[in-house]
Short mmCIF file of C-alpha atoms and ligand atoms in Angstrom, two decimals:
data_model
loop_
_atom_site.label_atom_id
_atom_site.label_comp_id
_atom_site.label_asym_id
_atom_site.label_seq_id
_atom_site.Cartn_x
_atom_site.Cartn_y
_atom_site.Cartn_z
CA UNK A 1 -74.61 -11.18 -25.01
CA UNK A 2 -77.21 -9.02 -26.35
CA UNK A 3 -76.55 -5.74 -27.74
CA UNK A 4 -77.53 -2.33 -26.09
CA UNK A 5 -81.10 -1.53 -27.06
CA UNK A 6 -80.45 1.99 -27.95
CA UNK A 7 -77.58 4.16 -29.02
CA UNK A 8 -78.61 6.50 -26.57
CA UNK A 9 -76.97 6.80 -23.01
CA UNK A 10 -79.66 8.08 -20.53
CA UNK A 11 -78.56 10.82 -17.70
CA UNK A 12 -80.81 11.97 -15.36
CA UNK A 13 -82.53 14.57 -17.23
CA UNK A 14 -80.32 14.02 -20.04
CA UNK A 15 -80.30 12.15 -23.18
CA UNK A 16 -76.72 11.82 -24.88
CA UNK A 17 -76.75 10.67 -27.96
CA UNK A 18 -73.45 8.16 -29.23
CA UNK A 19 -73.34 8.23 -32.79
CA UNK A 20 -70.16 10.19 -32.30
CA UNK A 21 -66.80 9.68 -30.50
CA UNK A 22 -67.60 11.68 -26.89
CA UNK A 23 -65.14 13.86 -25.12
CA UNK A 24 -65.20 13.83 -21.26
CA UNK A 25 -63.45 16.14 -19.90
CA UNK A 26 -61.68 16.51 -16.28
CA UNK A 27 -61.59 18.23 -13.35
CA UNK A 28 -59.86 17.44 -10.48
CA UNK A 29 -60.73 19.60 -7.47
CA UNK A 30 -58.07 17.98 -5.48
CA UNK A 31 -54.85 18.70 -3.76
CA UNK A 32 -52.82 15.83 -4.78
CA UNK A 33 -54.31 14.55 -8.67
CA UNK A 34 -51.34 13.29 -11.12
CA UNK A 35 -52.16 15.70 -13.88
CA UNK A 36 -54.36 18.92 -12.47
CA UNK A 37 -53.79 18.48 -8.50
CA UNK A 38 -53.66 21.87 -6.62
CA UNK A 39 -54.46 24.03 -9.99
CA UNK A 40 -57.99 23.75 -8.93
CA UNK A 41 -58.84 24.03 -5.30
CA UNK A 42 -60.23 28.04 -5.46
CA UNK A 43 -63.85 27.64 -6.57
CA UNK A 44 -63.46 30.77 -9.36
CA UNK A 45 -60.38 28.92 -10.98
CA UNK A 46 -62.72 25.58 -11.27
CA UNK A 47 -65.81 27.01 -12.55
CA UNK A 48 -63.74 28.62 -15.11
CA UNK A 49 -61.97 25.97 -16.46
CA UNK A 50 -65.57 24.27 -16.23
CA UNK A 51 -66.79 27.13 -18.56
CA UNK A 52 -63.32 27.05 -20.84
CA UNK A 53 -63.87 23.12 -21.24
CA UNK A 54 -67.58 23.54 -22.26
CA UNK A 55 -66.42 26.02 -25.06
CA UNK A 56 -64.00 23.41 -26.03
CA UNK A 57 -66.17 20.71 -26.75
CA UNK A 58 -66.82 18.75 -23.52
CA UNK A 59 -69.65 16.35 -24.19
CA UNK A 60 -69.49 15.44 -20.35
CA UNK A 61 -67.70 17.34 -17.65
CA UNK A 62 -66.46 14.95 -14.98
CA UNK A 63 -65.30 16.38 -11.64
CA UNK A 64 -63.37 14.49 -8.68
CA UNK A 65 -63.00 15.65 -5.37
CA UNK A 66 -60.29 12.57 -4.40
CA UNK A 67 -57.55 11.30 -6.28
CA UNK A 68 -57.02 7.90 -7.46
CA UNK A 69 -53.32 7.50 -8.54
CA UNK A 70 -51.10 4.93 -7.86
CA UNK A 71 -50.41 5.25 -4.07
CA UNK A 72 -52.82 8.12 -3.54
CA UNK A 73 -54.00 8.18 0.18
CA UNK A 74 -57.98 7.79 0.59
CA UNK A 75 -60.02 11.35 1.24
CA UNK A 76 -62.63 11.54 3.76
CA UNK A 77 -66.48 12.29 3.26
CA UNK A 78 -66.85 15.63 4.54
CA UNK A 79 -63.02 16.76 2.78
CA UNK A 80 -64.80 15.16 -0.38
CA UNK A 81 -68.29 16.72 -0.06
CA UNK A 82 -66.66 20.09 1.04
CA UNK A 83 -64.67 20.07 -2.65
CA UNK A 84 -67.22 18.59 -5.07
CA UNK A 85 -70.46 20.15 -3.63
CA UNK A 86 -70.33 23.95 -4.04
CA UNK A 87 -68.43 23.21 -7.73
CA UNK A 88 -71.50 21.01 -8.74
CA UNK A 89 -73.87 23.66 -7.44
CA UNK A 90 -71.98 26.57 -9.56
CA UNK A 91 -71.98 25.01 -12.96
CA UNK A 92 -75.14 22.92 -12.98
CA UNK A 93 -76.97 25.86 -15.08
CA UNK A 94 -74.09 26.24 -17.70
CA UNK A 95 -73.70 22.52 -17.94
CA UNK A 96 -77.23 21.99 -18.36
CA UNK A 97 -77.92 24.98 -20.80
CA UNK A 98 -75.36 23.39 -22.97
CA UNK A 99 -76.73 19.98 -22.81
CA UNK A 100 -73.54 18.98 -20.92
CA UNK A 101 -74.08 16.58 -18.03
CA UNK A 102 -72.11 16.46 -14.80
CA UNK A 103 -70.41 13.06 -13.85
CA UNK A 104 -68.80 12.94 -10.28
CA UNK A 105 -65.82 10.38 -9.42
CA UNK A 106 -66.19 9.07 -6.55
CA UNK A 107 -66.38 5.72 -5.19
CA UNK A 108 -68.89 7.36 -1.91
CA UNK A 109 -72.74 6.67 -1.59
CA UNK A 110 -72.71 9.61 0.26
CA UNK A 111 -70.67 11.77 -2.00
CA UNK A 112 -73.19 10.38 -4.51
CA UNK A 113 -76.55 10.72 -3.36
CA UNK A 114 -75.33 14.51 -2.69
CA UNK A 115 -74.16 15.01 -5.69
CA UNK A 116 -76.87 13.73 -7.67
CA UNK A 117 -78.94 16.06 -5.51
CA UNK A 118 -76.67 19.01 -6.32
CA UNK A 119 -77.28 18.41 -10.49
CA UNK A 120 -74.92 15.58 -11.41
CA UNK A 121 -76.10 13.12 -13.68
CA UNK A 122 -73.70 10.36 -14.05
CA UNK A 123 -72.09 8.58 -11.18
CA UNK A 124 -68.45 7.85 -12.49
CA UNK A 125 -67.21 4.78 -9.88
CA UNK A 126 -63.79 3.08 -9.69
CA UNK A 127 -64.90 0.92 -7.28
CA UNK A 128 -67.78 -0.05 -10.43
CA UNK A 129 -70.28 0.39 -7.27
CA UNK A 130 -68.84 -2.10 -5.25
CA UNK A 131 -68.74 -0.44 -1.78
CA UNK A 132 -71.95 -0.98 0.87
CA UNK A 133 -74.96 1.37 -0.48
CA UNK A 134 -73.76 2.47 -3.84
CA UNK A 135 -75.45 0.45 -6.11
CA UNK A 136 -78.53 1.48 -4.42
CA UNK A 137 -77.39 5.57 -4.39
CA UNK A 138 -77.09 4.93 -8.23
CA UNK A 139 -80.61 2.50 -8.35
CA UNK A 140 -82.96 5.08 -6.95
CA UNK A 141 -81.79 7.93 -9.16
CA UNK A 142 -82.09 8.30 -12.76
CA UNK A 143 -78.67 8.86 -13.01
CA UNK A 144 -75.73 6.77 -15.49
CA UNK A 145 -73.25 4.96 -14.39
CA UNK A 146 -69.90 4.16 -15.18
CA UNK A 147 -68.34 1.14 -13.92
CA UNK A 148 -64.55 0.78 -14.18
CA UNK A 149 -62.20 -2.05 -13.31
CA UNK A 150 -59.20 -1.95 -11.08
CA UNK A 151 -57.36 -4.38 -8.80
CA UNK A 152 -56.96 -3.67 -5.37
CA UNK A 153 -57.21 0.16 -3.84
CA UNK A 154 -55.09 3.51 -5.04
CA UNK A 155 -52.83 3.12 -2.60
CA UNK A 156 -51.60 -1.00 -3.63
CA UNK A 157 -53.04 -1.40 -6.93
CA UNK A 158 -49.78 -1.61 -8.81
CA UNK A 159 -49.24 -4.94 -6.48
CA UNK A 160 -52.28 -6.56 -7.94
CA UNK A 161 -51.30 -6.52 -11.90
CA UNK A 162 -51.42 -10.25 -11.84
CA UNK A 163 -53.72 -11.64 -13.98
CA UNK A 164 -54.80 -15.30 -16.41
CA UNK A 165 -55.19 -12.94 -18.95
CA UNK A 166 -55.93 -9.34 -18.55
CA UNK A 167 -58.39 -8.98 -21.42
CA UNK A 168 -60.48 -11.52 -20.52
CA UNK A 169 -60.00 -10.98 -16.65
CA UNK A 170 -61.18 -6.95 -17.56
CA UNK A 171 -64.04 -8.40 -19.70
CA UNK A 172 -65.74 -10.96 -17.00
CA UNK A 173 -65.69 -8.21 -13.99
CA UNK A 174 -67.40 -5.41 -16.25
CA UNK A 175 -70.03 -8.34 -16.99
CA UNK A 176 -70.78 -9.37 -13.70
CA UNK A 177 -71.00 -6.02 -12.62
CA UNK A 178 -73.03 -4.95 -15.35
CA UNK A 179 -75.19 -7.70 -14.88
CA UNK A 180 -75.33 -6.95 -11.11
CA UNK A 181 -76.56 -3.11 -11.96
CA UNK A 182 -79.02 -4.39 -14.26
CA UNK A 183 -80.41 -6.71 -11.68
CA UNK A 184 -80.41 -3.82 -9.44
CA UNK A 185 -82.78 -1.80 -11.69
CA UNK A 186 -80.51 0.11 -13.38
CA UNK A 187 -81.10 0.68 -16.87
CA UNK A 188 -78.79 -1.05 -19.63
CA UNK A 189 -79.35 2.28 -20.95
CA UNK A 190 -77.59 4.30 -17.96
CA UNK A 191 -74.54 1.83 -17.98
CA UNK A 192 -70.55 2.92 -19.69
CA UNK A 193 -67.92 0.08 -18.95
CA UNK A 194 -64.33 1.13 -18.40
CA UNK A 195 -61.34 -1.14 -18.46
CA UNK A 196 -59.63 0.80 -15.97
CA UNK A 197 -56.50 1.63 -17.49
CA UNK A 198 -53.61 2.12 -14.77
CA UNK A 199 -55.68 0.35 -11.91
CA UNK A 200 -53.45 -2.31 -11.23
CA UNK A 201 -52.04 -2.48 -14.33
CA UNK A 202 -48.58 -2.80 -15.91
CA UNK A 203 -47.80 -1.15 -19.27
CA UNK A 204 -48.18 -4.40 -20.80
CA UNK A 205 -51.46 -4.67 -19.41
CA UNK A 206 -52.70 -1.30 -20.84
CA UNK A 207 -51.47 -2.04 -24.51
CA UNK A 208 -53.15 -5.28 -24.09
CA UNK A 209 -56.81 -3.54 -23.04
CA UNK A 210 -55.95 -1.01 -25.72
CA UNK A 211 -55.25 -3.21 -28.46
CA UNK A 212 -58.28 -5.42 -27.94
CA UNK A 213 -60.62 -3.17 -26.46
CA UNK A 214 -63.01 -4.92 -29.24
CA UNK A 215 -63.66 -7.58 -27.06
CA UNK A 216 -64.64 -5.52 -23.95
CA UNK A 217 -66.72 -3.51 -26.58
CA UNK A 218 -68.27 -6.75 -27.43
CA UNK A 219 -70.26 -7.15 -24.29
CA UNK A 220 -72.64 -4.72 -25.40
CA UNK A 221 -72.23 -1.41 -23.66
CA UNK A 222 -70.52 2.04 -24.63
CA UNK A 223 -67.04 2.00 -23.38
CA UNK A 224 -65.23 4.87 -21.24
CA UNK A 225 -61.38 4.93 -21.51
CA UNK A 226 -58.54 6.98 -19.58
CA UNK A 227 -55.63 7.57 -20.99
CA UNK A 228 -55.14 10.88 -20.33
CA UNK A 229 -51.58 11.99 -19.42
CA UNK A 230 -51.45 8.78 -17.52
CA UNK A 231 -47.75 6.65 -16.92
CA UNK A 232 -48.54 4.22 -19.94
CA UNK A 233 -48.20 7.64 -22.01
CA UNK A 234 -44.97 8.58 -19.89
CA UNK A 235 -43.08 5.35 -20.23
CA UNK A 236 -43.81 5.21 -24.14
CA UNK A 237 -42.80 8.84 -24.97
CA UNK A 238 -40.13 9.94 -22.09
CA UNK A 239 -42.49 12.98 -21.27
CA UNK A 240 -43.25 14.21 -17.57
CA UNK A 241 -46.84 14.53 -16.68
CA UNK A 242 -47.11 18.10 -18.39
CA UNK A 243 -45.86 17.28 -21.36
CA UNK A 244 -48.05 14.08 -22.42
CA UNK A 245 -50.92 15.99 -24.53
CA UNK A 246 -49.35 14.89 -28.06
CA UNK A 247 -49.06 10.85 -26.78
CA UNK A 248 -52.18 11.35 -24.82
CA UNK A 249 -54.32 12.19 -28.08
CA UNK A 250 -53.03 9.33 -29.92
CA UNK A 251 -54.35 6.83 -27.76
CA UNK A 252 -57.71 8.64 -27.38
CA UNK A 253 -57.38 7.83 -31.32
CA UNK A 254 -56.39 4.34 -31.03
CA UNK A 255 -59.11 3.25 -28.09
CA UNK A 256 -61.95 5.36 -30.59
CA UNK A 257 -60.32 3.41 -33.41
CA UNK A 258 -61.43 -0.02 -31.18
CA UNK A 259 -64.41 1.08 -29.90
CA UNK A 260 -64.34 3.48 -27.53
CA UNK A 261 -67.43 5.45 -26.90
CA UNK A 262 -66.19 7.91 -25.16
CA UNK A 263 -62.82 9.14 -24.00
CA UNK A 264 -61.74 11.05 -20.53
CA UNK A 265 -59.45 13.58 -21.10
CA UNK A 266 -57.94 16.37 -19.48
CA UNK A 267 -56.96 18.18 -22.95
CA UNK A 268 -60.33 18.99 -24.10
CA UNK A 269 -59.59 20.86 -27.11
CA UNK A 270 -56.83 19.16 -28.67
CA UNK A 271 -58.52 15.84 -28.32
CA UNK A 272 -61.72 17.29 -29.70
CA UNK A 273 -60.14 18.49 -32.93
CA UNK A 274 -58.08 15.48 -33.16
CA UNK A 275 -62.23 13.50 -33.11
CA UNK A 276 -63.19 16.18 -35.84
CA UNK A 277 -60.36 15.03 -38.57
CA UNK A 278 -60.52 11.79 -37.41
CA UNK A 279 -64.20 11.11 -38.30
CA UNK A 280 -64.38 13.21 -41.34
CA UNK A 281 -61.34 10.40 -42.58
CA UNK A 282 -63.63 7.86 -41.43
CA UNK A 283 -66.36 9.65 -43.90
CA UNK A 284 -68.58 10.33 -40.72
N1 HH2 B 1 -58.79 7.61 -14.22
C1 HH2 B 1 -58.59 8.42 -13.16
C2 HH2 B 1 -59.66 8.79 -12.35
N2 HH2 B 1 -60.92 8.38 -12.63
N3 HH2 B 1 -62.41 7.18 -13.99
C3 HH2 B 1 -62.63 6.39 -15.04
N4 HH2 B 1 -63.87 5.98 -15.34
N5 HH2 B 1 -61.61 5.97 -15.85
C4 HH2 B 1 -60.33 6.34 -15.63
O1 HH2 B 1 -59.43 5.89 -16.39
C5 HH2 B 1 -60.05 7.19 -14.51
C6 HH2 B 1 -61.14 7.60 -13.70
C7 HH2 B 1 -57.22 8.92 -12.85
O2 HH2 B 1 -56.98 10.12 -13.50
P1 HH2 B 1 -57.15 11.58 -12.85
O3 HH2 B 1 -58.56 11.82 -12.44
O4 HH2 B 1 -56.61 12.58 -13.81
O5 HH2 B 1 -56.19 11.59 -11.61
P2 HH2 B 1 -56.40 11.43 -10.04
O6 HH2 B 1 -57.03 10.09 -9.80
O7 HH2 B 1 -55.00 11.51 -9.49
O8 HH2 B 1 -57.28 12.53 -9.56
#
């Protein structure tokens, strides 16, 4: 497969250069996310944190207004719109004075094509743009995309961790639906690939993606990875939820280490410094 022609990702209006590791950083506006459900429903407390995580070194801010954990019951439209919207239309001028742009998680056209509209830039879909309508919301915008794998829906993925073999499983559905967004007029130059860790995925599974992510990176595009505080972390350190930072930085390490372009994180700063000592050991 050919490489990517540039080492640029293209945003909407903005251009993000990868010759570094990138932080993403997340905000759940939510009632019922794993890590930050509930601690961000009151608009002042989001934009905040928004703010806190740009001085922190957020490269990308990514917000969700539905959560997507194990057994997490689907949100509707309007709920969705109602959370993400007036967020998106708050920070747009602080995101973009920094440079910063705004991906939205959601697996919607509607949520978006209102979205982009509102200032986001990057369309960050589970579903890798799979439901009726997306690929076009994405198409006729000059937004990115990021397309992640998972098995199944929220609410039954952890019944669909059956694979041949999950590397190579991971690797074919990015490249079909890479291919498909290409075909679709979308930029290999607006396109991040994401195994999906946790969708429909045992721990075995994740360790597996993790330790040969080289071989997803080998199709050609940057790679996105989630680790973040997620039940991989809990089961291989003991910790609850709030207590995963420490695990949760190493493998933000590990998936750079293997060719990670950039990582989605919910501990901004810590994972940011943790990038800073780990390149200047790399002699970058
Ligand atoms: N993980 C979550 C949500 N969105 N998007 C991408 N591209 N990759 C991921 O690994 C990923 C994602 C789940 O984490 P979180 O948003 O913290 O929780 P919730 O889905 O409960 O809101």
């Amino acid at each position: 497969m050919m490489a990517a022609s540039s080492n640029a990702l293209i945003c909407g209006r903005h251009r993000i250069v990868l010759d570094r590791p990138l932080v993403m950083g997340v905000l759940n506006v939510t009632p019922d996310s794993f890590a930050d459900g509930g601690a961000f429903l009151d608009l002042r407390d989001a934009t905040d944190r928004v703010r806190q995580m740009l001085g922190e070194g957020a490269d990308i801010v990514d917000i969700g207004g539905e959560s997507t954990r194990p057994g997490a019951a689907p949100t509707s439209e309007a709920d969705e719109l109602e959370r993400v919207i007036p967020l998106l239309e708050k920070i747009r001028l602080s995101c973009d004075a920094r440079g910063v742009p705004i991906s939205v998680d959601t697996r919607k056209p509607v949520v978006m094509r209102a979205a982009i509209a509102a200032g986001a830039s990057m369309i960050n879909d589970i579903n890798a743009l799979r439901a009726p309508g997306a690929m076009d919301a994405v198409s006729e915008s000059g937004a990115a995309v990021c397309l992640m794998h998972m098995r199944g829906e929220p609410a039954t993925m952890q019944h669909a961790a059956i694979y041949d073999d999950v590397v190579t499983d991971v690797a074919a559905f990015l490249a079909e639906r890479a291919a498909a967004c290409v075909a679709a007029d979308i930029g290999r130059d607006r396109i991040v690939l994401d195994p999906g860790f946790g969708f429909g995925k045992t721990v075995e599974h994740n360790l597996a993606l993790l330790r040969r992510l080289a071989e997803i990176a080998a199709l050609g595009y940057p790679l996105l990875a989630g680790l973040s505080r997620k039940s991989t972390i809990g089961v291989l350190t003991g910790r609850n939820v709030d207590d995963r930072m420490a695990g949760s930085v190493a493998a933000a390490l590990a998936a750079v280490a293997r060719g990670a372009a950039i990582v989605r994180v919910h501990d901004v700063r810590e994972t940011a410094d943790a990038l800073k000592v780990w390149r200047a050991v790399q002699g970058e």
